[in-house]
Amino acid sequence: MASQVTKGERMVIEWLKIKVDPQLRETYIQTDAEIWNSFLAKYPGFLGKEVWINPDAADEIVLVIRWANQAAWDAVPAPELEAIEQQFDRAMGQGAYAIVEGRGYQIRKFPQSAP
């Protein structure tokens, strides 16, 4: 479910840098899609996610998660986030990955679409 961004609201980006065992990179990506994407899709402010792979670092993944606005991102209940994170950890195995950096960005301008 995608929410429409109304005037005065700004899309935000959740940016996560992950270090993962290079042999588990594809497993991480698939497991993330199965567990996290289906969980986040329940929330109307979730607009989508991109997975960026660094061709020069097989142990690095960047996740770019788009939210309609900061309020939509903040509306995901912490207990539910903790539960889904535990589920993901069990699926991947202890110590298989680490979130090494996380940031939030605000989108100031949206690209103009051609008529």
One Martini backbone bead per residue (centre of mass of N, CA, C, O) as a GRO file, in nm:
protein
  115
    1MET     BB    1   0.093   0.038   0.026
    2ALA     BB    2   0.045   0.364  -0.088
    3SER     BB    3   0.106   0.690  -0.012
    4GLN     BB    4   0.017   1.007  -0.035
    5VAL     BB    5   0.168   1.311  -0.088
    6THR     BB    6   0.123   1.598   0.073
    7LYS     BB    7   0.116   1.904   0.131
    8GLY     BB    8   0.403   1.957   0.351
    9GLU     BB    9   0.519   1.690   0.294
   10ARG     BB   10   0.805   1.468   0.346
   11MET     BB   11   1.002   1.265   0.226
   12VAL     BB   12   1.171   0.975   0.352
   13ILE     BB   13   1.494   0.827   0.432
   14GLU     BB   14   1.610   0.507   0.496
   15TRP     BB   15   1.956   0.439   0.581
   16LEU     BB   16   2.136   0.124   0.538
   17LYS     BB   17   2.435  -0.028   0.652
   18ILE     BB   18   2.565  -0.349   0.560
   19LYS     BB   19   2.727  -0.628   0.707
   20VAL     BB   20   2.825  -0.927   0.525
   21ASP     BB   21   2.869  -1.226   0.443
   22PRO     BB   22   2.943  -1.290   0.122
   23GLN     BB   23   2.797  -1.580   0.121
   24LEU     BB   24   2.514  -1.423   0.240
   25ARG     BB   25   2.402  -1.198   0.061
   26GLU     BB   26   2.161  -1.331  -0.094
   27THR     BB   27   2.019  -1.431   0.159
   28TYR     BB   28   1.970  -1.159   0.280
   29ILE     BB   29   1.801  -1.036   0.053
   30GLN     BB   30   1.575  -1.251   0.054
   31THR     BB   31   1.501  -1.236   0.357
   32ASP     BB   32   1.433  -0.938   0.363
   33ALA     BB   33   1.200  -0.953   0.161
   34GLU     BB   34   1.023  -1.161   0.314
   35ILE     BB   35   1.014  -1.011   0.595
   36TRP     BB   36   1.032  -0.694   0.577
   37ASN     BB   37   0.851  -0.619   0.335
   38SER     BB   38   0.588  -0.748   0.444
   39PHE     BB   39   0.580  -0.580   0.699
   40LEU     BB   40   0.594  -0.283   0.580
   41ALA     BB   41   0.339  -0.309   0.385
   42LYS     BB   42   0.126  -0.257   0.626
   43TYR     BB   43   0.223   0.040   0.591
   44PRO     BB   44   0.115   0.329   0.433
   45GLY     BB   45   0.407   0.491   0.444
   46PHE     BB   46   0.521   0.273   0.269
   47LEU     BB   47   0.697   0.298  -0.059
   48GLY     BB   48   0.980   0.142  -0.039
   49LYS     BB   49   1.267  -0.057  -0.169
   50GLU     BB   50   1.623  -0.062  -0.189
   51VAL     BB   51   1.905  -0.246  -0.322
   52TRP     BB   52   2.248  -0.200  -0.261
   53ILE     BB   53   2.540  -0.298  -0.447
   54ASN     BB   54   2.878  -0.343  -0.404
   55PRO     BB   55   3.113  -0.435  -0.643
   56ASP     BB   56   3.376  -0.381  -0.430
   57ALA     BB   57   3.182  -0.511  -0.180
   58ALA     BB   58   3.059  -0.818  -0.075
   59ASP     BB   59   2.988  -0.704   0.241
   60GLU     BB   60   2.786  -0.484   0.107
   61ILE     BB   61   2.480  -0.314   0.207
   62VAL     BB   62   2.212  -0.104   0.087
   63LEU     BB   63   1.929   0.048   0.235
   64VAL     BB   64   1.635   0.203   0.076
   65ILE     BB   65   1.379   0.365   0.253
   66ARG     BB   66   1.051   0.471   0.179
   67TRP     BB   67   0.870   0.751   0.312
   68ALA     BB   68   0.620   0.976   0.322
   69ASN     BB   69   0.704   1.038   0.630
   70GLN     BB   70   0.801   1.067   0.951
   71ALA     BB   71   0.534   0.973   1.082
   72ALA     BB   72   0.521   0.699   0.934
   73TRP     BB   73   0.782   0.585   1.045
   74ASP     BB   74   0.708   0.633   1.356
   75ALA     BB   75   0.438   0.441   1.352
   76VAL     BB   76   0.608   0.206   1.401
   77PRO     BB   77   0.608  -0.025   1.632
   78ALA     BB   78   0.854  -0.123   1.839
   79PRO     BB   79   0.761  -0.416   1.913
   80GLU     BB   80   0.737  -0.503   1.612
   81LEU     BB   81   1.028  -0.450   1.531
   82GLU     BB   82   1.157  -0.645   1.734
   83ALA     BB   83   1.015  -0.904   1.635
   84ILE     BB   84   1.118  -0.894   1.336
   85GLU     BB   85   1.418  -0.889   1.407
   86GLN     BB   86   1.423  -1.166   1.545
   87GLN     BB   87   1.327  -1.326   1.302
   88PHE     BB   88   1.563  -1.247   1.119
   89ASP     BB   89   1.792  -1.351   1.300
   90ARG     BB   90   1.702  -1.648   1.293
   91ALA     BB   91   1.720  -1.681   0.980
   92MET     BB   92   2.034  -1.589   0.956
   93GLY     BB   93   2.191  -1.576   1.212
   94GLN     BB   94   2.421  -1.530   1.431
   95GLY     BB   95   2.643  -1.284   1.306
   96ALA     BB   96   2.586  -1.245   0.980
   97TYR     BB   97   2.528  -0.939   1.063
   98ALA     BB   98   2.554  -0.566   1.033
   99ILE     BB   99   2.467  -0.256   1.143
  100VAL     BB  100   2.686   0.028   1.071
  101GLU     BB  101   2.459   0.225   0.941
  102GLY     BB  102   2.232   0.509   1.010
  103ARG     BB  103   1.981   0.706   0.831
  104GLY     BB  104   1.814   1.023   0.771
  105TYR     BB  105   1.614   1.159   0.504
  106GLN     BB  106   1.516   1.445   0.317
  107ILE     BB  107   1.294   1.541   0.072
  108ARG     BB  108   1.278   1.842  -0.119
  109LYS     BB  109   1.260   1.718  -0.416
  110PHE     BB  110   1.081   1.634  -0.699
  111PRO     BB  111   1.064   1.494  -0.981
  112GLN     BB  112   0.990   1.566  -1.299
  113SER     BB  113   0.741   1.480  -1.509
  114ALA     BB  114   0.650   1.390  -1.803
  115PRO     BB  115   0.366   1.452  -2.010
   0.00000   0.00000   0.00000
